[in-house]
Every structure is written in C-alpha cells, then in structure tokens.
Tab-separated table of C-alpha atoms and ligand atoms in Angstrom:
chain	number	residue	atom	x	y	z
A	256	MET	CA	-34.523	34.041	119.315
A	257	GLY	CA	-35.698	37.162	117.483
A	258	ASN	CA	-32.602	39.139	118.398
A	259	GLY	CA	-30.300	36.442	116.982
A	260	ILE	CA	-32.311	36.263	113.737
A	261	ALA	CA	-32.279	40.076	113.334
A	262	GLN	CA	-28.530	40.106	114.038
A	263	VAL	CA	-27.735	37.513	111.379
A	264	PHE	CA	-29.760	39.391	108.715
A	265	ALA	CA	-28.095	42.723	109.642
A	266	GLN	CA	-24.634	41.084	109.615
A	267	HIS	CA	-25.238	39.882	106.063
A	268	GLY	CA	-26.252	43.214	104.545
A	269	PHE	CA	-30.034	43.298	105.028
A	270	ASN	CA	-31.925	46.231	106.560
A	271	VAL	CA	-33.811	44.817	109.538
A	272	THR	CA	-36.477	46.159	111.878
A	273	LEU	CA	-36.666	44.258	115.133
A	274	ILE	CA	-40.189	44.532	116.557
A	275	ASP	CA	-41.217	43.765	120.127
A	276	VAL	CA	-43.829	44.840	122.645
A	277	SER	CA	-41.924	47.598	124.472
A	278	ASP	CA	-38.832	49.784	124.287
A	279	ALA	CA	-37.481	48.087	127.422
A	280	VAL	CA	-37.630	44.632	125.808
A	281	LEU	CA	-36.111	46.011	122.609
A	282	GLN	CA	-33.262	47.560	124.576
A	283	GLN	CA	-32.477	44.160	126.131
A	284	ALA	CA	-32.484	42.594	122.665
A	285	VAL	CA	-30.177	45.300	121.276
A	286	ASN	CA	-27.832	44.783	124.237
A	287	ARG	CA	-27.691	41.061	123.457
A	288	ILE	CA	-26.942	41.793	119.797
A	289	GLU	CA	-24.200	44.261	120.811
A	290	GLY	CA	-22.676	41.623	123.094
A	291	SER	CA	-22.757	38.975	120.383
A	292	LEU	CA	-21.287	41.288	117.692
A	293	SER	CA	-18.456	42.305	120.053
A	294	LYS	CA	-17.726	38.655	120.817
A	295	LEU	CA	-17.605	37.796	117.108
A	296	GLN	CA	-15.305	40.783	116.497
A	297	GLN	CA	-13.005	39.764	119.399
A	298	LYS	CA	-12.732	36.295	117.873
A	299	GLY	CA	-11.795	37.763	114.478
A	300	LYS	CA	-14.990	36.473	112.851
A	301	LEU	CA	-16.210	40.006	112.047
A	302	SER	CA	-14.221	43.161	111.242
A	303	ALA	CA	-14.910	46.527	112.902
A	304	GLU	CA	-16.528	47.684	109.616
A	305	GLN	CA	-18.805	44.649	109.491
A	306	VAL	CA	-19.906	45.260	113.084
A	307	ALA	CA	-20.547	48.962	112.366
A	308	GLY	CA	-22.491	48.036	109.203
A	309	ALA	CA	-24.645	45.531	111.105
A	310	ARG	CA	-25.448	48.155	113.745
A	311	GLU	CA	-26.425	50.706	111.081
A	312	ARG	CA	-28.753	48.289	109.311
A	313	LEU	CA	-30.636	47.368	112.490
A	314	GLY	CA	-33.683	49.426	113.494
A	315	THR	CA	-36.380	48.752	116.107
A	316	GLY	CA	-40.114	49.326	116.468
A	317	THR	CA	-42.903	48.573	118.932
A	318	SER	CA	-45.693	48.278	116.362
A	319	LEU	CA	-46.167	45.699	113.600
A	320	SER	CA	-46.793	48.621	111.230
A	321	ALA	CA	-42.999	49.173	111.327
A	322	ALA	CA	-42.819	46.092	109.061
A	323	ALA	CA	-45.358	47.393	106.522
A	324	THR	CA	-42.844	47.834	103.671
A	325	SER	CA	-40.809	44.685	104.389
A	326	GLU	CA	-40.438	41.992	101.739
A	327	LEU	CA	-40.025	39.299	104.379
A	328	VAL	CA	-41.174	39.079	107.991
A	329	VAL	CA	-39.835	36.342	110.286
A	330	GLU	CA	-42.203	35.935	113.228
A	331	ALA	CA	-40.505	34.630	116.399
A	332	VAL	CA	-43.030	35.079	119.233
A	333	SER	CA	-43.601	32.366	121.848
A	334	GLU	CA	-44.961	28.941	120.871
A	335	ASN	CA	-48.628	29.889	121.161
A	336	LEU	CA	-50.938	29.200	118.218
A	337	ALA	CA	-53.498	31.882	119.154
A	338	LEU	CA	-50.805	34.563	119.449
A	339	LYS	CA	-49.046	33.534	116.244
A	340	SER	CA	-52.395	33.446	114.366
A	341	LYS	CA	-53.252	36.957	115.587
A	342	ILE	CA	-49.900	38.285	114.369
A	343	PHE	CA	-50.180	36.501	111.016
A	344	ARG	CA	-53.658	38.008	110.454
A	345	GLU	CA	-52.390	41.473	111.283
A	346	LEU	CA	-49.298	41.138	109.087
A	347	ASP	CA	-51.454	39.861	106.230
A	348	GLY	CA	-53.454	43.086	106.344
A	349	LEU	CA	-50.346	45.297	106.547
A	350	LEU	CA	-47.829	43.851	104.105
A	351	ASP	CA	-47.541	44.165	100.362
A	352	PRO	CA	-49.413	41.233	98.714
A	353	ASP	CA	-46.102	39.815	97.395
A	354	ALA	CA	-44.372	39.792	100.783
A	355	ILE	CA	-43.444	36.490	102.448
A	356	ILE	CA	-44.456	35.743	106.035
A	357	ALA	CA	-42.218	33.163	107.701
A	358	SER	CA	-42.454	31.682	111.167
A	359	ASN	CA	-39.541	30.616	113.349
A	360	THR	CA	-41.903	28.164	115.028
A	361	SER	CA	-40.311	25.019	116.438
A	362	SER	CA	-43.412	22.869	115.988
A	363	ILE	CA	-46.631	24.769	115.170
A	364	SER	CA	-48.219	23.891	111.815
A	365	ILE	CA	-47.227	26.216	108.957
A	366	THR	CA	-50.321	25.056	107.052
A	367	THR	CA	-52.524	26.246	109.954
A	368	LEU	CA	-50.741	29.611	110.137
A	369	GLY	CA	-50.972	30.026	106.345
A	370	ALA	CA	-54.712	29.332	106.468
A	371	VAL	CA	-55.406	32.323	108.739
A	372	THR	CA	-54.039	34.625	105.988
A	373	HIS	CA	-55.152	35.423	102.449
A	374	ARG	CA	-51.666	34.448	101.199
A	375	PRO	CA	-51.088	30.811	102.275
A	376	ALA	CA	-48.822	30.325	99.224
A	377	GLN	CA	-46.431	32.921	100.691
A	378	VAL	CA	-46.283	31.484	104.197
A	379	ALA	CA	-43.402	29.158	105.144
A	380	GLY	CA	-41.321	28.075	108.116
A	381	MET	CA	-37.794	29.399	108.695
A	382	HIS	CA	-36.727	27.572	111.842
A	383	PHE	CA	-33.412	28.896	113.129
A	384	MET	CA	-31.417	27.127	115.861
A	385	ASN	CA	-30.198	28.659	119.105
A	386	PRO	CA	-27.757	30.419	119.433
A	387	VAL	CA	-28.687	31.760	115.994
A	388	PRO	CA	-25.382	33.574	115.246
A	389	LEU	CA	-23.427	30.327	115.784
A	390	MET	CA	-25.643	27.518	114.540
A	391	PRO	CA	-25.403	26.800	110.793
A	392	LEU	CA	-28.816	25.164	110.245
A	393	VAL	CA	-32.118	26.682	109.151
A	394	GLU	CA	-34.958	24.200	108.778
A	395	LEU	CA	-37.300	25.363	106.009
A	396	ILE	CA	-40.883	24.170	106.296
A	397	ARG	CA	-43.222	23.856	103.391
A	398	GLY	CA	-46.895	24.202	104.363
A	399	ALA	CA	-49.555	22.387	102.328
A	400	ALA	CA	-50.108	25.546	100.240
A	401	THR	CA	-46.576	27.047	100.164
A	402	ASP	CA	-45.353	27.950	96.635
A	403	GLN	CA	-42.150	26.315	95.395
A	404	GLU	CA	-40.988	29.819	94.370
A	405	VAL	CA	-41.242	30.942	98.001
A	406	ILE	CA	-39.213	27.913	99.162
A	407	ASP	CA	-36.581	28.729	96.490
A	408	THR	CA	-36.448	32.376	97.659
A	409	ILE	CA	-35.954	31.555	101.342
A	410	HIS	CA	-33.497	28.779	100.461
A	411	ASP	CA	-31.304	31.317	98.555
A	412	LEU	CA	-31.738	33.796	101.378
A	413	CYS	CA	-30.378	31.271	103.906
A	414	LEU	CA	-27.307	30.750	101.732
A	415	ARG	CA	-26.782	34.540	101.700
A	416	LEU	CA	-26.984	34.436	105.527
A	417	GLY	CA	-24.175	31.853	105.557
A	418	LYS	CA	-26.594	29.159	106.776
A	419	THR	CA	-27.375	25.678	105.493
A	420	PRO	CA	-31.080	25.287	104.696
A	421	VAL	CA	-32.758	21.882	104.966
A	422	LEU	CA	-36.315	21.320	103.740
A	423	ALA	CA	-38.904	19.603	105.937
A	424	GLN	CA	-42.554	18.903	105.264
A	425	ASP	CA	-45.189	20.267	107.615
A	426	TYR	CA	-45.673	17.465	110.161
A	427	PRO	CA	-45.562	17.992	113.940
A	428	GLY	CA	-42.049	18.904	115.119
A	429	PHE	CA	-40.785	18.909	111.485
A	430	ILE	CA	-37.405	17.053	111.402
A	431	SER	CA	-35.471	18.770	114.193
A	432	ASN	CA	-37.890	18.517	117.085
A	433	ARG	CA	-39.431	15.205	115.962
A	434	ILE	CA	-36.026	13.746	116.837
A	435	LEU	CA	-34.539	16.118	119.450
A	436	MET	CA	-37.510	16.506	121.815
A	437	PRO	CA	-38.269	12.795	122.382
A	438	MET	CA	-34.569	12.414	123.320
A	439	ILE	CA	-34.820	15.274	125.820
A	440	ASN	CA	-38.145	13.941	127.148
A	441	GLU	CA	-36.583	10.466	127.593
A	442	ALA	CA	-33.677	12.028	129.512
A	443	VAL	CA	-36.256	13.612	131.867
A	444	PHE	CA	-37.929	10.191	132.326
A	445	ALA	CA	-34.498	8.708	133.141
A	446	LEU	CA	-33.994	11.474	135.716
A	447	MET	CA	-37.498	10.971	137.188
A	448	GLU	CA	-36.934	7.232	137.512
A	449	GLY	CA	-33.565	7.793	139.196
A	450	VAL	CA	-31.603	6.063	136.454
A	451	GLY	CA	-28.946	8.750	136.878
A	452	THR	CA	-28.308	12.226	138.245
A	453	PRO	CA	-28.605	15.190	135.834
A	454	GLU	CA	-24.799	15.308	135.654
A	455	ALA	CA	-24.568	11.559	134.922
A	456	ILE	CA	-27.216	11.708	132.177
A	457	ASP	CA	-25.596	14.726	130.516
A	458	THR	CA	-22.064	13.324	130.803
A	459	VAL	CA	-23.111	10.059	129.134
A	460	MET	CA	-24.486	11.940	126.146
A	461	LYS	CA	-21.583	14.421	125.971
A	462	LEU	CA	-18.678	12.013	126.363
A	463	GLY	CA	-20.350	8.867	125.064
A	464	MET	CA	-22.123	10.355	122.044
A	465	ASN	CA	-20.095	13.521	121.440
A	466	HIS	CA	-23.086	15.841	121.895
A	467	PRO	CA	-21.901	19.410	122.654
A	468	MET	CA	-24.429	19.678	125.492
A	469	GLY	CA	-26.203	16.966	127.465
A	470	PRO	CA	-29.991	16.687	126.959
A	471	LEU	CA	-30.918	18.222	130.343
A	472	GLU	CA	-28.454	21.081	129.940
A	473	LEU	CA	-29.816	21.625	126.431
A	474	ALA	CA	-33.419	21.557	127.716
A	475	ASP	CA	-32.523	24.296	130.233
A	476	PHE	CA	-30.909	26.260	127.376
A	477	ILE	CA	-33.980	25.930	125.097
A	478	GLY	CA	-36.469	26.616	127.926
A	479	LEU	CA	-38.459	23.887	129.674
A	480	ASP	CA	-41.774	25.577	128.793
A	481	VAL	CA	-40.768	25.474	125.121
A	482	CYS	CA	-39.795	21.778	125.429
A	483	LEU	CA	-43.153	21.003	127.050
A	484	ALA	CA	-45.094	22.942	124.390
A	485	ILE	CA	-43.283	21.020	121.623
A	486	MET	CA	-43.952	17.644	123.306
A	487	GLU	CA	-47.664	18.577	123.550
A	488	VAL	CA	-47.717	19.352	119.803
A	489	LEU	CA	-46.023	15.995	119.011
A	490	HIS	CA	-48.353	14.083	121.348
A	491	GLN	CA	-51.507	15.712	120.062
A	492	GLY	CA	-50.492	15.947	116.408
A	493	LEU	CA	-49.114	12.419	116.014
A	494	GLY	CA	-51.587	10.808	118.452
A	495	ASP	CA	-49.018	8.373	119.819
A	496	ASP	CA	-48.381	7.919	123.548
A	497	LYS	CA	-44.673	7.550	122.951
A	498	TYR	CA	-44.682	11.364	122.749
A	499	ARG	CA	-46.383	11.919	126.135
A	500	PRO	CA	-44.558	14.669	128.045
A	501	CYS	CA	-42.722	13.345	131.120
A	502	PRO	CA	-44.595	14.235	134.353
A	503	LEU	CA	-41.342	15.615	135.788
A	504	LEU	CA	-41.093	18.028	132.836
A	505	ARG	CA	-44.674	19.183	133.525
A	506	ARG	CA	-43.972	19.528	137.238
A	507	THR	CA	-40.767	21.510	136.722
A	508	VAL	CA	-42.540	23.928	134.373
A	509	ALA	CA	-45.505	24.222	136.779
A	510	ALA	CA	-43.020	25.249	139.502
A	511	GLY	CA	-41.834	28.094	137.257
A	512	HIS	CA	-38.405	26.499	136.800
A	513	LEU	CA	-38.048	27.152	133.096
A	514	GLY	CA	-34.294	26.698	132.696
A	515	ARG	CA	-31.572	29.297	132.195
A	516	LYS	CA	-33.993	32.144	131.525
A	517	SER	CA	-35.648	31.804	134.964
A	518	GLY	CA	-32.398	31.011	136.822
A	519	ARG	CA	-33.378	27.406	137.522
A	520	GLY	CA	-34.341	24.280	135.596
A	521	PHE	CA	-32.645	20.921	135.974
A	522	TYR	CA	-29.634	22.977	137.056
A	523	SER	CA	-29.355	26.231	138.981
A	524	TYR	CA	-28.180	29.405	137.254
A	525	ALA	CA	-28.748	31.853	140.110
A	526	GLN	CA	-25.538	33.773	139.439
A	527	GLU	CA	-26.095	33.925	135.678
A	528	ALA	CA	-29.680	35.199	136.103
A	529	ALA	CA	-28.498	37.851	138.550
A	530	ILE	CA	-25.863	39.026	136.048
A	531	ALA	CA	-28.411	39.032	133.210
A	532	ARG	CA	-30.754	41.249	135.248
B	776	CAA	N1	-22.991	35.189	119.786
B	776	CAA	C1	-21.654	35.206	119.751
B	776	CAA	N2	-20.889	34.363	120.467
B	776	CAA	C2	-21.534	33.468	121.263
B	776	CAA	C3	-22.942	33.386	121.342
B	776	CAA	C4	-23.675	34.302	120.555
B	776	CAA	N3	-25.020	34.323	120.555
B	776	CAA	N4	-23.282	32.402	122.207
B	776	CAA	C5	-22.127	31.867	122.650
B	776	CAA	N5	-21.084	32.507	122.094
B	776	CAA	C6	-19.667	32.273	122.285
B	776	CAA	C7	-19.369	31.996	123.741
B	776	CAA	O1	-19.314	33.216	124.456
B	776	CAA	C8	-18.016	31.317	123.653
B	776	CAA	O2	-16.979	32.267	123.573
B	776	CAA	P1	-15.583	32.004	124.316
B	776	CAA	O3	-14.966	30.856	123.573
B	776	CAA	O4	-14.844	33.282	124.111
B	776	CAA	O5	-15.887	31.716	125.740
B	776	CAA	C9	-18.094	30.585	122.297
B	776	CAA	O6	-19.229	31.114	121.605
B	776	CAA	C10	-18.247	29.121	122.455
B	776	CAA	O7	-19.158	28.865	123.483
B	776	CAA	P2	-18.826	27.930	124.706
B	776	CAA	O8	-17.456	28.104	125.174
B	776	CAA	O9	-19.949	28.077	125.683
B	776	CAA	O10	-18.783	26.488	124.211
B	776	CAA	P3	-19.223	25.639	123.027
B	776	CAA	O11	-18.043	25.412	122.176
B	776	CAA	O12	-19.864	24.503	123.708
B	776	CAA	O13	-20.316	26.348	122.117
B	776	CAA	C11	-22.643	26.109	121.715
B	776	CAA	C12	-21.561	26.727	122.570
B	776	CAA	C13	-22.475	26.482	120.243
B	776	CAA	C14	-23.952	26.663	122.231
B	776	CAA	C15	-22.541	24.546	121.853
B	776	CAA	O14	-22.556	24.190	123.189
B	776	CAA	C16	-23.652	23.850	121.147
B	776	CAA	O15	-23.610	23.637	119.941
B	776	CAA	N6	-24.691	23.449	121.914
B	776	CAA	C17	-25.877	22.812	121.368
B	776	CAA	C18	-26.778	23.863	120.834
B	776	CAA	C19	-27.995	23.287	120.216
B	776	CAA	O16	-28.228	22.098	120.181
B	776	CAA	N7	-28.825	24.176	119.699
B	776	CAA	C20	-30.081	23.806	119.138
B	776	CAA	C21	-31.112	23.894	120.195
B	776	CAA	S1	-32.686	23.466	119.554
B	776	CAA	C22	-33.236	24.874	118.865
B	776	CAA	O17	-32.656	25.910	118.913
B	776	CAA	C23	-34.493	24.799	118.158
B	776	CAA	C24	-35.719	24.350	118.827
B	776	CAA	O18	-36.709	24.334	118.141
B	776	CAA	C25	-35.842	23.953	120.216
C-alpha cells in the first residue's frame, strides 16, 4: 500500500520520499503510481498540472536514512511485528526528536510499536484503505502513550489529503478489521462447509447487502496472508475462539495461493498476474 500512500501525499502538495528495499521494487511502485495518476487524469479527477506536480514531489530511496529530515514517516511494511519493530527503532535513531512515526498497520499494536522507541508519545496509527487513491477513510489509532497533539496533527493532515479520519483506540484489529475480518473468515468457513460456491457467497453479499465486492473477492484483493495474519492477531489478542482462523484460509495460504498478488486465491487471476509481470 506504500505506493498509494506516497501518491496521495504527493497529489496533495507534500514532498514525499518513497523508500523500499531495492531500485527494482521502487520502479514497480513508481509504475503503479504513474498508472493511477494517468487513470485519475483520464477521468477528469486530476488536471495535467496536478499530475505533473505530484510527479515532481515524489522521490525514492533505498535506505531509511533518506527519511532523516522528514517530519512524518508512514511505515507500510508487511504485517510482521519483528520487522516493524526493527524499522521503528531505526527511524527513532534517525529522525528529528519532534518527528511523528505512524504505522499503516492493519492490526499490530501501536502501543507495542511506540514502546520500542524513545518517542512513544509521537507514535500513532494511520491506517489507509486499499486502493488508497480511491478510498476516503483513514483510521487513526491512538496508542496508550500517543499525545493528543499528535492525533490532532494527523487528523488535520488527513483532511488536507481529502480523506475522512476516524479515531480508534488501540485494541486488536482496531475498528475496521475487528469487523471486516471476522466477516471474511466466516465467508471462508461457509465455503469450506460447502454452504455455497465462491461466486454464490460473493453474489449474496454484493447483491443482497450492496457490498462493492464479495468477501472472498475482497480477501483475494487484500491478500490471504494478510487476512490470516490479522485473524491471528484478533485470536491471540482478544483470546476468544470466535476469532479462530478458518482452516481453509490457513490451507490456502500454506499452498502459496495468496490472492490477486500471486495469481490465485479463491479465484484465479492467471491472466492478470501475467500482465502485471
Ligand atoms: N488509482 C486510480 N484508479 C483506480 C485505482 C487506483 N489505485 N484502482 C482502481 N481504479 C479505477 C479502475 O481502473 C476503474 O476505472 P474504470 O472505471 O475506468 O475501469 C475505477 O477505478 C473503478 O474501478 P472498478 O471498475 O474496478 O469498479 P468499482 O466501482 O467496483 O471500484 C473499488 C473499485 C473502489 C476497489 C470497489 O470495488 C471497492 O470499493 N471495493 C472494496 C474495497 C475495500 O473494501 N477496500 C478496503 C479493503 S480493507 C483494507 O484496505 C485495509 C485492511 O486493513 C485489510
């Protein structure tokens, strides 16, 4: 999601440095941003000047030191506590003491991430939704030690990004995934038990409940490994068996079928993956 977050900041007048592990990965991210900006221009949502401005404001780097002078860093690495903690420690040593470190985590504790730094008051959650350029919500998460001033700053920032911020307290899954993931997990149970085909389950939720995507289609879009990781956090953090990940979700992830990004999940995307490569 990092490319979408960087794009939205650049679109709204902020200088952004997108950091990733290699030039090849960064090039893919820049290509995605280019594609999205062109689409938004084609649809009349951005002018040619706005697209050019966004491109100018976007830089890239392969080292965290490229963020050393930033006032805000939004971390968006995979849902892995050890990896996020390592990055938070490193950023804490690099950034100005007043800088804010935010995480785009979908379920990992902001309080825990804040505690690995010497600035827990300036650590918060900024949870964007996918696809970031289109989705209006940003869930803001207040850790146990987060300053109200920091929440006010990131709240105003979201408004400047054209997003609607909603505040959640730091409990597993926050608001969004506390509600979304059990629904997706239940859809996987319904599939495992043969209650309906993937198409039937998704059609019921799309046409019966007006959801833009069915739960299985949405799970493929989010990434089945991400869905599983979030269910594990809910199960462990809330200690209730109603959050146990469905065995079919575990099995599908174990098979390497991670959804759209791997070309197969509950549906097959062979053609799409081939085009993306
Ligand atoms: N940038 C610019 N344009 C984009 C885009 C992007 N990143 N992604 C899609 N579009 C464009 C599409 O190309 C398409 O353009 P055309 O009309 O020219 O074809 C247009 O947006 C609309 O897309 P679709 O035609 O595919 O149809 P849609 O109306 O269904 O919109 C959608 C797509 C907004 C993704 C919609 O299906 C939707 O809202 N789905 C649910 C998304 C959702 O629930 N997201 C949250 C996931 S949870 C999460 O992110 C957090 C977590 O912690 C797990």
